[in-house]
Amino acid sequence: MDSRGIILSKVMYERDRQDRLWGSERKYNNAWWNVIASEENGEVAREVYEQNEEKLLVELVQACAVYFAWAEALVQRGVHDSLRGNNEKNG
């Protein structure tokens, strides 16, 4: 498996783990998602500062999973139509 596949697999595993821990978080508004994501970004910054690449990878995967969940929440609220236009331009 290439590096992209490895990371996608780790992010999906983390998404599942987050759902088991917290249940459905899709009810949150964008301001709350921003708070959650900012906290994750702070953990990434800490590992950059501490120069610990093993922990940095863990925190990056967790941050990606939070952004993924936020994007899922938006799609579930009907925002997905804007993605189609984006894919057509980049595809």
mmCIF file of N, CA, C and O in Angstrom:
data_model
loop_
_atom_site.group_PDB
_atom_site.id
_atom_site.type_symbol
_atom_site.label_atom_id
_atom_site.label_comp_id
_atom_site.label_asym_id
_atom_site.label_seq_id
_atom_site.Cartn_x
_atom_site.Cartn_y
_atom_site.Cartn_z
ATOM 1 N N MET A 1 0.857 -1.183 0.000
ATOM 2 C CA MET A 1 0.000 0.000 0.000
ATOM 3 C C MET A 1 0.897 1.239 0.000
ATOM 4 O O MET A 1 1.882 1.291 0.724
ATOM 5 N N ASP A 2 0.534 2.221 -0.804
ATOM 6 C CA ASP A 2 1.321 3.456 -0.850
ATOM 7 C C ASP A 2 1.004 4.328 0.362
ATOM 8 O O ASP A 2 0.088 4.047 1.136
ATOM 9 N N SER A 3 1.764 5.411 0.531
ATOM 10 C CA SER A 3 1.608 6.262 1.707
ATOM 11 C C SER A 3 0.212 6.880 1.783
ATOM 12 O O SER A 3 -0.355 7.018 2.876
ATOM 13 N N ARG A 4 -0.372 7.233 0.655
ATOM 14 C CA ARG A 4 -1.717 7.815 0.661
ATOM 15 C C ARG A 4 -2.736 6.797 1.189
ATOM 16 O O ARG A 4 -3.592 7.122 2.002
ATOM 17 N N GLY A 5 -2.626 5.570 0.714
ATOM 18 C CA GLY A 5 -3.520 4.517 1.178
ATOM 19 C C GLY A 5 -3.359 4.241 2.662
ATOM 20 O O GLY A 5 -4.346 4.020 3.375
ATOM 21 N N ILE A 6 -2.120 4.267 3.135
ATOM 22 C CA ILE A 6 -1.855 4.039 4.559
ATOM 23 C C ILE A 6 -2.518 5.126 5.390
ATOM 24 O O ILE A 6 -3.192 4.847 6.389
ATOM 25 N N ILE A 7 -2.346 6.378 4.986
ATOM 26 C CA ILE A 7 -2.908 7.490 5.754
ATOM 27 C C ILE A 7 -4.431 7.466 5.695
ATOM 28 O O ILE A 7 -5.103 7.661 6.717
ATOM 29 N N LEU A 8 -5.004 7.242 4.525
ATOM 30 C CA LEU A 8 -6.465 7.164 4.425
ATOM 31 C C LEU A 8 -7.020 6.063 5.322
ATOM 32 O O LEU A 8 -8.036 6.248 5.995
ATOM 33 N N SER A 9 -6.334 4.945 5.366
ATOM 34 C CA SER A 9 -6.752 3.846 6.232
ATOM 35 C C SER A 9 -6.699 4.255 7.702
ATOM 36 O O SER A 9 -7.623 3.976 8.479
ATOM 37 N N LYS A 10 -5.626 4.936 8.087
ATOM 38 C CA LYS A 10 -5.493 5.398 9.471
ATOM 39 C C LYS A 10 -6.563 6.428 9.826
ATOM 40 O O LYS A 10 -7.120 6.409 10.919
ATOM 41 N N VAL A 11 -6.858 7.337 8.892
ATOM 42 C CA VAL A 11 -7.881 8.355 9.145
ATOM 43 C C VAL A 11 -9.250 7.699 9.294
ATOM 44 O O VAL A 11 -10.015 8.045 10.206
ATOM 45 N N MET A 12 -9.569 6.733 8.435
ATOM 46 C CA MET A 12 -10.862 6.064 8.537
ATOM 47 C C MET A 12 -10.970 5.273 9.840
ATOM 48 O O MET A 12 -12.025 5.262 10.479
ATOM 49 N N TYR A 13 -9.891 4.625 10.250
ATOM 50 C CA TYR A 13 -9.895 3.917 11.530
ATOM 51 C C TYR A 13 -10.137 4.900 12.673
ATOM 52 O O TYR A 13 -10.926 4.633 13.581
ATOM 53 N N GLU A 14 -9.487 6.057 12.613
ATOM 54 C CA GLU A 14 -9.658 7.077 13.653
ATOM 55 C C GLU A 14 -11.078 7.631 13.653
ATOM 56 O O GLU A 14 -11.646 7.898 14.714
ATOM 57 N N ARG A 15 -11.671 7.809 12.465
ATOM 58 C CA ARG A 15 -13.064 8.265 12.400
ATOM 59 C C ARG A 15 -13.974 7.289 13.122
ATOM 60 O O ARG A 15 -14.846 7.678 13.895
ATOM 61 N N ASP A 16 -13.773 6.000 12.860
ATOM 62 C CA ASP A 16 -14.578 4.978 13.525
ATOM 63 C C ASP A 16 -14.364 5.016 15.036
ATOM 64 O O ASP A 16 -15.304 4.909 15.811
ATOM 65 N N ARG A 17 -13.122 5.205 15.450
ATOM 66 C CA ARG A 17 -12.807 5.273 16.880
ATOM 67 C C ARG A 17 -13.497 6.477 17.523
ATOM 68 O O ARG A 17 -14.080 6.362 18.600
ATOM 69 N N GLN A 18 -13.456 7.614 16.842
ATOM 70 C CA GLN A 18 -14.107 8.812 17.371
ATOM 71 C C GLN A 18 -15.613 8.610 17.494
ATOM 72 O O GLN A 18 -16.216 9.024 18.487
ATOM 73 N N ASP A 19 -16.213 7.969 16.511
ATOM 74 C CA ASP A 19 -17.654 7.708 16.590
ATOM 75 C C ASP A 19 -17.980 6.786 17.766
ATOM 76 O O ASP A 19 -18.990 6.978 18.435
ATOM 77 N N ARG A 20 -17.125 5.793 18.008
ATOM 78 C CA ARG A 20 -17.359 4.901 19.151
ATOM 79 C C ARG A 20 -17.217 5.668 20.465
ATOM 80 O O ARG A 20 -17.974 5.440 21.407
ATOM 81 N N LEU A 21 -16.255 6.581 20.528
ATOM 82 C CA LEU A 21 -16.032 7.348 21.757
ATOM 83 C C LEU A 21 -17.115 8.387 22.016
ATOM 84 O O LEU A 21 -17.599 8.522 23.140
ATOM 85 N N TRP A 22 -17.462 9.147 20.991
ATOM 86 C CA TRP A 22 -18.299 10.330 21.175
ATOM 87 C C TRP A 22 -19.700 10.193 20.601
ATOM 88 O O TRP A 22 -20.535 11.079 20.811
ATOM 89 N N GLY A 23 -19.954 9.152 19.840
ATOM 90 C CA GLY A 23 -21.248 9.050 19.175
ATOM 91 C C GLY A 23 -21.327 10.046 18.033
ATOM 92 O O GLY A 23 -20.326 10.626 17.615
ATOM 93 N N SER A 24 -22.515 10.253 17.544
ATOM 94 C CA SER A 24 -22.704 11.180 16.432
ATOM 95 C C SER A 24 -22.495 12.611 16.909
ATOM 96 O O SER A 24 -23.167 13.075 17.822
ATOM 97 N N GLU A 25 -21.562 13.285 16.281
ATOM 98 C CA GLU A 25 -21.277 14.683 16.608
ATOM 99 C C GLU A 25 -21.781 15.615 15.508
ATOM 100 O O GLU A 25 -21.480 16.794 15.508
ATOM 101 N N ARG A 26 -22.548 15.098 14.603
ATOM 102 C CA ARG A 26 -22.965 15.864 13.439
ATOM 103 C C ARG A 26 -23.932 16.995 13.773
ATOM 104 O O ARG A 26 -24.188 17.860 12.972
ATOM 105 N N LYS A 27 -24.462 16.967 14.974
ATOM 106 C CA LYS A 27 -25.419 18.013 15.387
ATOM 107 C C LYS A 27 -24.729 19.340 15.673
ATOM 108 O O LYS A 27 -25.382 20.365 15.776
ATOM 109 N N TYR A 28 -23.409 19.329 15.815
ATOM 110 C CA TYR A 28 -22.693 20.546 16.181
ATOM 111 C C TYR A 28 -22.718 21.565 15.049
ATOM 112 O O TYR A 28 -22.694 21.216 13.879
ATOM 113 N N ASN A 29 -22.695 22.833 15.427
ATOM 114 C CA ASN A 29 -22.617 23.883 14.413
ATOM 115 C C ASN A 29 -21.146 24.129 14.035
ATOM 116 O O ASN A 29 -20.232 23.580 14.654
ATOM 117 N N ASN A 30 -20.935 24.948 13.025
ATOM 118 C CA ASN A 30 -19.575 25.179 12.531
ATOM 119 C C ASN A 30 -18.677 25.821 13.575
ATOM 120 O O ASN A 30 -17.474 25.526 13.615
ATOM 121 N N ALA A 31 -19.221 26.657 14.433
ATOM 122 C CA ALA A 31 -18.399 27.276 15.479
ATOM 123 C C ALA A 31 -17.847 26.209 16.425
ATOM 124 O O ALA A 31 -16.672 26.255 16.804
ATOM 125 N N TRP A 32 -18.692 25.244 16.777
ATOM 126 C CA TRP A 32 -18.230 24.185 17.681
ATOM 127 C C TRP A 32 -17.205 23.289 16.995
ATOM 128 O O TRP A 32 -16.209 22.894 17.589
ATOM 129 N N TRP A 33 -17.446 22.951 15.723
ATOM 130 C CA TRP A 33 -16.467 22.164 14.977
ATOM 131 C C TRP A 33 -15.125 22.894 14.916
ATOM 132 O O TRP A 33 -14.067 22.279 15.019
ATOM 133 N N ASN A 34 -15.166 24.205 14.778
ATOM 134 C CA ASN A 34 -13.933 24.979 14.730
ATOM 135 C C ASN A 34 -13.176 24.882 16.055
ATOM 136 O O ASN A 34 -11.950 24.814 16.068
ATOM 137 N N VAL A 35 -13.897 24.882 17.165
ATOM 138 C CA VAL A 35 -13.256 24.719 18.475
ATOM 139 C C VAL A 35 -12.568 23.364 18.557
ATOM 140 O O VAL A 35 -11.405 23.258 18.983
ATOM 141 N N ILE A 36 -13.273 22.307 18.147
ATOM 142 C CA ILE A 36 -12.698 20.958 18.191
ATOM 143 C C ILE A 36 -11.456 20.887 17.303
ATOM 144 O O ILE A 36 -10.408 20.372 17.711
ATOM 145 N N ALA A 37 -11.571 21.407 16.088
ATOM 146 C CA ALA A 37 -10.446 21.371 15.147
ATOM 147 C C ALA A 37 -9.268 22.200 15.655
ATOM 148 O O ALA A 37 -8.104 21.797 15.509
ATOM 149 N N SER A 38 -9.552 23.330 16.262
ATOM 150 C CA SER A 38 -8.472 24.178 16.797
ATOM 151 C C SER A 38 -7.711 23.461 17.909
ATOM 152 O O SER A 38 -6.483 23.569 17.996
ATOM 153 N N GLU A 39 -8.447 22.740 18.733
ATOM 154 C CA GLU A 39 -7.797 21.969 19.796
ATOM 155 C C GLU A 39 -6.876 20.911 19.194
ATOM 156 O O GLU A 39 -5.743 20.729 19.635
ATOM 157 N N GLU A 40 -7.338 20.245 18.152
ATOM 158 C CA GLU A 40 -6.501 19.246 17.473
ATOM 159 C C GLU A 40 -5.276 19.903 16.838
ATOM 160 O O GLU A 40 -4.172 19.369 16.881
ATOM 161 N N ASN A 41 -5.471 21.088 16.235
ATOM 162 C CA ASN A 41 -4.338 21.805 15.646
ATOM 163 C C ASN A 41 -3.305 22.172 16.701
ATOM 164 O O ASN A 41 -2.096 22.159 16.437
ATOM 165 N N GLY A 42 -3.773 22.497 17.901
ATOM 166 C CA GLY A 42 -2.852 22.783 18.996
ATOM 167 C C GLY A 42 -2.014 21.575 19.361
ATOM 168 O O GLY A 42 -0.816 21.696 19.664
ATOM 169 N N GLU A 43 -2.616 20.389 19.321
ATOM 170 C CA GLU A 43 -1.864 19.169 19.612
ATOM 171 C C GLU A 43 -0.831 18.888 18.520
ATOM 172 O O GLU A 43 0.285 18.438 18.812
ATOM 173 N N VAL A 44 -1.196 19.171 17.277
ATOM 174 C CA VAL A 44 -0.225 19.036 16.183
ATOM 175 C C VAL A 44 0.938 19.995 16.406
ATOM 176 O O VAL A 44 2.112 19.606 16.313
ATOM 177 N N ALA A 45 0.631 21.235 16.745
ATOM 178 C CA ALA A 45 1.679 22.245 16.971
ATOM 179 C C ALA A 45 2.614 21.826 18.106
ATOM 180 O O ALA A 45 3.832 22.022 18.015
ATOM 181 N N ARG A 46 2.053 21.253 19.158
ATOM 182 C CA ARG A 46 2.879 20.806 20.282
ATOM 183 C C ARG A 46 3.896 19.753 19.827
ATOM 184 O O ARG A 46 5.068 19.812 20.187
ATOM 185 N N GLU A 47 3.447 18.801 19.009
ATOM 186 C CA GLU A 47 4.366 17.748 18.555
ATOM 187 C C GLU A 47 5.395 18.280 17.567
ATOM 188 O O GLU A 47 6.521 17.788 17.528
ATOM 189 N N VAL A 48 5.022 19.298 16.783
ATOM 190 C CA VAL A 48 6.019 19.950 15.917
ATOM 191 C C VAL A 48 7.079 20.593 16.799
ATOM 192 O O VAL A 48 8.284 20.424 16.576
ATOM 193 N N TYR A 49 6.652 21.312 17.826
ATOM 194 C CA TYR A 49 7.566 21.976 18.743
ATOM 195 C C TYR A 49 8.468 20.963 19.447
ATOM 196 O O TYR A 49 9.680 21.181 19.590
ATOM 197 N N GLU A 50 7.890 19.843 19.872
ATOM 198 C CA GLU A 50 8.668 18.825 20.586
ATOM 199 C C GLU A 50 9.481 17.937 19.649
ATOM 200 O O GLU A 50 10.260 17.101 20.098
ATOM 201 N N GLN A 51 9.289 18.103 18.342
ATOM 202 C CA GLN A 51 10.018 17.367 17.309
ATOM 203 C C GLN A 51 9.877 15.850 17.471
ATOM 204 O O GLN A 51 10.835 15.098 17.316
ATOM 205 N N ASN A 52 8.668 15.421 17.762
ATOM 206 C CA ASN A 52 8.382 13.998 17.914
ATOM 207 C C ASN A 52 7.513 13.559 16.740
ATOM 208 O O ASN A 52 6.301 13.727 16.757
ATOM 209 N N GLU A 53 8.155 13.020 15.713
ATOM 210 C CA GLU A 53 7.433 12.694 14.483
ATOM 211 C C GLU A 53 6.458 11.535 14.654
ATOM 212 O O GLU A 53 5.442 11.480 13.968
ATOM 213 N N GLU A 54 6.733 10.603 15.543
ATOM 214 C CA GLU A 54 5.791 9.504 15.784
ATOM 215 C C GLU A 54 4.481 10.050 16.343
ATOM 216 O O GLU A 54 3.396 9.731 15.871
ATOM 217 N N LYS A 55 4.580 10.891 17.373
ATOM 218 C CA LYS A 55 3.379 11.492 17.958
ATOM 219 C C LYS A 55 2.752 12.494 16.997
ATOM 220 O O LYS A 55 1.531 12.650 16.968
ATOM 221 N N LEU A 56 3.579 13.170 16.204
ATOM 222 C CA LEU A 56 3.059 14.118 15.215
ATOM 223 C C LEU A 56 2.150 13.401 14.228
ATOM 224 O O LEU A 56 1.056 13.893 13.919
ATOM 225 N N LEU A 57 2.567 12.239 13.752
ATOM 226 C CA LEU A 57 1.739 11.485 12.816
ATOM 227 C C LEU A 57 0.399 11.119 13.452
ATOM 228 O O LEU A 57 -0.656 11.263 12.834
ATOM 229 N N VAL A 58 0.424 10.686 14.713
ATOM 230 C CA VAL A 58 -0.824 10.351 15.422
ATOM 231 C C VAL A 58 -1.736 11.565 15.490
ATOM 232 O O VAL A 58 -2.937 11.477 15.196
ATOM 233 N N GLU A 59 -1.171 12.718 15.850
ATOM 234 C CA GLU A 59 -1.980 13.934 15.981
ATOM 235 C C GLU A 59 -2.494 14.420 14.632
ATOM 236 O O GLU A 59 -3.621 14.914 14.527
ATOM 237 N N LEU A 60 -1.686 14.293 13.580
ATOM 238 C CA LEU A 60 -2.144 14.684 12.245
ATOM 239 C C LEU A 60 -3.315 13.817 11.795
ATOM 240 O O LEU A 60 -4.289 14.330 11.236
ATOM 241 N N VAL A 61 -3.235 12.525 12.052
ATOM 242 C CA VAL A 61 -4.328 11.625 11.689
ATOM 243 C C VAL A 61 -5.584 11.991 12.476
ATOM 244 O O VAL A 61 -6.682 12.045 11.916
ATOM 245 N N GLN A 62 -5.435 12.283 13.758
ATOM 246 C CA GLN A 62 -6.596 12.668 14.562
ATOM 247 C C GLN A 62 -7.201 13.975 14.060
ATOM 248 O O GLN A 62 -8.426 14.103 13.972
ATOM 249 N N ALA A 63 -6.348 14.934 13.710
ATOM 250 C CA ALA A 63 -6.846 16.208 13.181
ATOM 251 C C ALA A 63 -7.566 15.986 11.849
ATOM 252 O O ALA A 63 -8.646 16.549 11.625
ATOM 253 N N CYS A 64 -7.000 15.157 10.977
ATOM 254 C CA CYS A 64 -7.658 14.853 9.702
ATOM 255 C C CYS A 64 -9.020 14.223 9.935
ATOM 256 O O CYS A 64 -9.995 14.559 9.248
ATOM 257 N N ALA A 65 -9.103 13.330 10.905
ATOM 258 C CA ALA A 65 -10.372 12.667 11.186
ATOM 259 C C ALA A 65 -11.419 13.658 11.688
ATOM 260 O O ALA A 65 -12.606 13.544 11.354
ATOM 261 N N VAL A 66 -10.991 14.643 12.467
ATOM 262 C CA VAL A 66 -11.922 15.671 12.934
ATOM 263 C C VAL A 66 -12.414 16.503 11.752
ATOM 264 O O VAL A 66 -13.621 16.747 11.606
ATOM 265 N N TYR A 67 -11.522 16.917 10.872
ATOM 266 C CA TYR A 67 -11.949 17.674 9.694
ATOM 267 C C TYR A 67 -12.849 16.826 8.798
ATOM 268 O O TYR A 67 -13.819 17.320 8.217
ATOM 269 N N PHE A 68 -12.544 15.545 8.702
ATOM 270 C CA PHE A 68 -13.369 14.627 7.926
ATOM 271 C C PHE A 68 -14.778 14.572 8.510
ATOM 272 O O PHE A 68 -15.773 14.641 7.775
ATOM 273 N N ALA A 69 -14.873 14.467 9.828
ATOM 274 C CA ALA A 69 -16.181 14.425 10.498
ATOM 275 C C ALA A 69 -16.938 15.725 10.269
ATOM 276 O O ALA A 69 -18.162 15.715 10.056
ATOM 277 N N TRP A 70 -16.238 16.836 10.321
ATOM 278 C CA TRP A 70 -16.865 18.138 10.079
ATOM 279 C C TRP A 70 -17.425 18.186 8.659
ATOM 280 O O TRP A 70 -18.561 18.604 8.434
ATOM 281 N N ALA A 71 -16.631 17.719 7.690
ATOM 282 C CA ALA A 71 -17.092 17.686 6.300
ATOM 283 C C ALA A 71 -18.299 16.763 6.155
ATOM 284 O O ALA A 71 -19.260 17.097 5.441
ATOM 285 N N GLU A 72 -18.278 15.632 6.847
ATOM 286 C CA GLU A 72 -19.437 14.732 6.833
ATOM 287 C C GLU A 72 -20.680 15.447 7.356
ATOM 288 O O GLU A 72 -21.779 15.294 6.801
ATOM 289 N N ALA A 73 -20.518 16.195 8.431
ATOM 290 C CA ALA A 73 -21.642 16.929 9.018
ATOM 291 C C ALA A 73 -22.215 17.925 8.011
ATOM 292 O O ALA A 73 -23.434 18.067 7.892
ATOM 293 N N LEU A 74 -21.352 18.604 7.288
ATOM 294 C CA LEU A 74 -21.809 19.557 6.272
ATOM 295 C C LEU A 74 -22.581 18.845 5.169
ATOM 296 O O LEU A 74 -23.645 19.309 4.736
ATOM 297 N N VAL A 75 -22.060 17.731 4.707
ATOM 298 C CA VAL A 75 -22.734 16.973 3.649
ATOM 299 C C VAL A 75 -24.104 16.513 4.135
ATOM 300 O O VAL A 75 -25.096 16.595 3.401
ATOM 301 N N GLN A 76 -24.166 16.058 5.381
ATOM 302 C CA GLN A 76 -25.451 15.612 5.918
ATOM 303 C C GLN A 76 -26.440 16.767 6.050
ATOM 304 O O GLN A 76 -27.641 16.538 6.094
ATOM 305 N N ARG A 77 -25.925 17.981 6.103
ATOM 306 C CA ARG A 77 -26.810 19.158 6.139
ATOM 307 C C ARG A 77 -27.124 19.674 4.734
ATOM 308 O O ARG A 77 -27.721 20.722 4.569
ATOM 309 N N GLY A 78 -26.671 18.943 3.694
ATOM 310 C CA GLY A 78 -27.032 19.283 2.324
ATOM 311 C C GLY A 78 -26.048 20.164 1.597
ATOM 312 O O GLY A 78 -26.372 20.712 0.551
ATOM 313 N N VAL A 79 -24.854 20.315 2.088
ATOM 314 C CA VAL A 79 -23.875 21.203 1.460
ATOM 315 C C VAL A 79 -23.117 20.500 0.335
ATOM 316 O O VAL A 79 -22.376 21.121 -0.385
ATOM 317 N N HIS A 80 -23.349 19.229 0.130
ATOM 318 C CA HIS A 80 -22.584 18.424 -0.818
ATOM 319 C C HIS A 80 -22.672 18.883 -2.270
ATOM 320 O O HIS A 80 -21.795 18.560 -3.058
ATOM 321 N N ASP A 81 -23.678 19.602 -2.659
ATOM 322 C CA ASP A 81 -23.796 20.020 -4.048
ATOM 323 C C ASP A 81 -22.610 20.857 -4.501
ATOM 324 O O ASP A 81 -22.218 20.801 -5.655
ATOM 325 N N SER A 82 -22.028 21.637 -3.610
ATOM 326 C CA SER A 82 -20.894 22.471 -3.985
ATOM 327 C C SER A 82 -19.662 21.628 -4.308
ATOM 328 O O SER A 82 -18.786 22.063 -5.041
ATOM 329 N N LEU A 83 -19.583 20.420 -3.787
ATOM 330 C CA LEU A 83 -18.433 19.557 -4.079
ATOM 331 C C LEU A 83 -18.438 19.064 -5.520
ATOM 332 O O LEU A 83 -17.383 18.916 -6.112
ATOM 333 N N ARG A 84 -19.598 18.831 -6.055
ATOM 334 C CA ARG A 84 -19.659 18.352 -7.436
ATOM 335 C C ARG A 84 -19.025 19.344 -8.387
ATOM 336 O O ARG A 84 -18.264 18.969 -9.237
ATOM 337 N N GLY A 85 -19.333 20.601 -8.224
ATOM 338 C CA GLY A 85 -18.741 21.624 -9.090
ATOM 339 C C GLY A 85 -17.243 21.703 -8.904
ATOM 340 O O GLY A 85 -16.494 21.889 -9.861
ATOM 341 N N ASN A 86 -16.783 21.531 -7.689
ATOM 342 C CA ASN A 86 -15.369 21.555 -7.393
ATOM 343 C C ASN A 86 -14.653 20.391 -8.081
ATOM 344 O O ASN A 86 -13.581 20.557 -8.643
ATOM 345 N N ASN A 87 -15.235 19.210 -8.040
ATOM 346 C CA ASN A 87 -14.630 18.030 -8.670
ATOM 347 C C ASN A 87 -14.574 18.178 -10.187
ATOM 348 O O ASN A 87 -13.621 17.755 -10.815
ATOM 349 N N GLU A 88 -15.610 18.788 -10.772
ATOM 350 C CA GLU A 88 -15.614 18.957 -12.217
ATOM 351 C C GLU A 88 -14.493 19.908 -12.655
ATOM 352 O O GLU A 88 -13.855 19.693 -13.671
ATOM 353 N N LYS A 89 -14.220 20.929 -11.875
ATOM 354 C CA LYS A 89 -13.156 21.868 -12.213
ATOM 355 C C LYS A 89 -11.784 21.221 -12.065
ATOM 356 O O LYS A 89 -10.874 21.491 -12.841
ATOM 357 N N ASN A 90 -11.622 20.359 -11.045
ATOM 358 C CA ASN A 90 -10.313 19.764 -10.759
ATOM 359 C C ASN A 90 -10.149 18.391 -11.386
ATOM 360 O O ASN A 90 -9.062 17.845 -11.381
ATOM 361 N N GLY A 91 -11.225 17.799 -11.879
ATOM 362 C CA GLY A 91 -11.199 16.425 -12.318
ATOM 363 C C GLY A 91 -10.756 16.219 -13.682
ATOM 364 O O GLY A 91 -10.200 15.324 -14.146
#
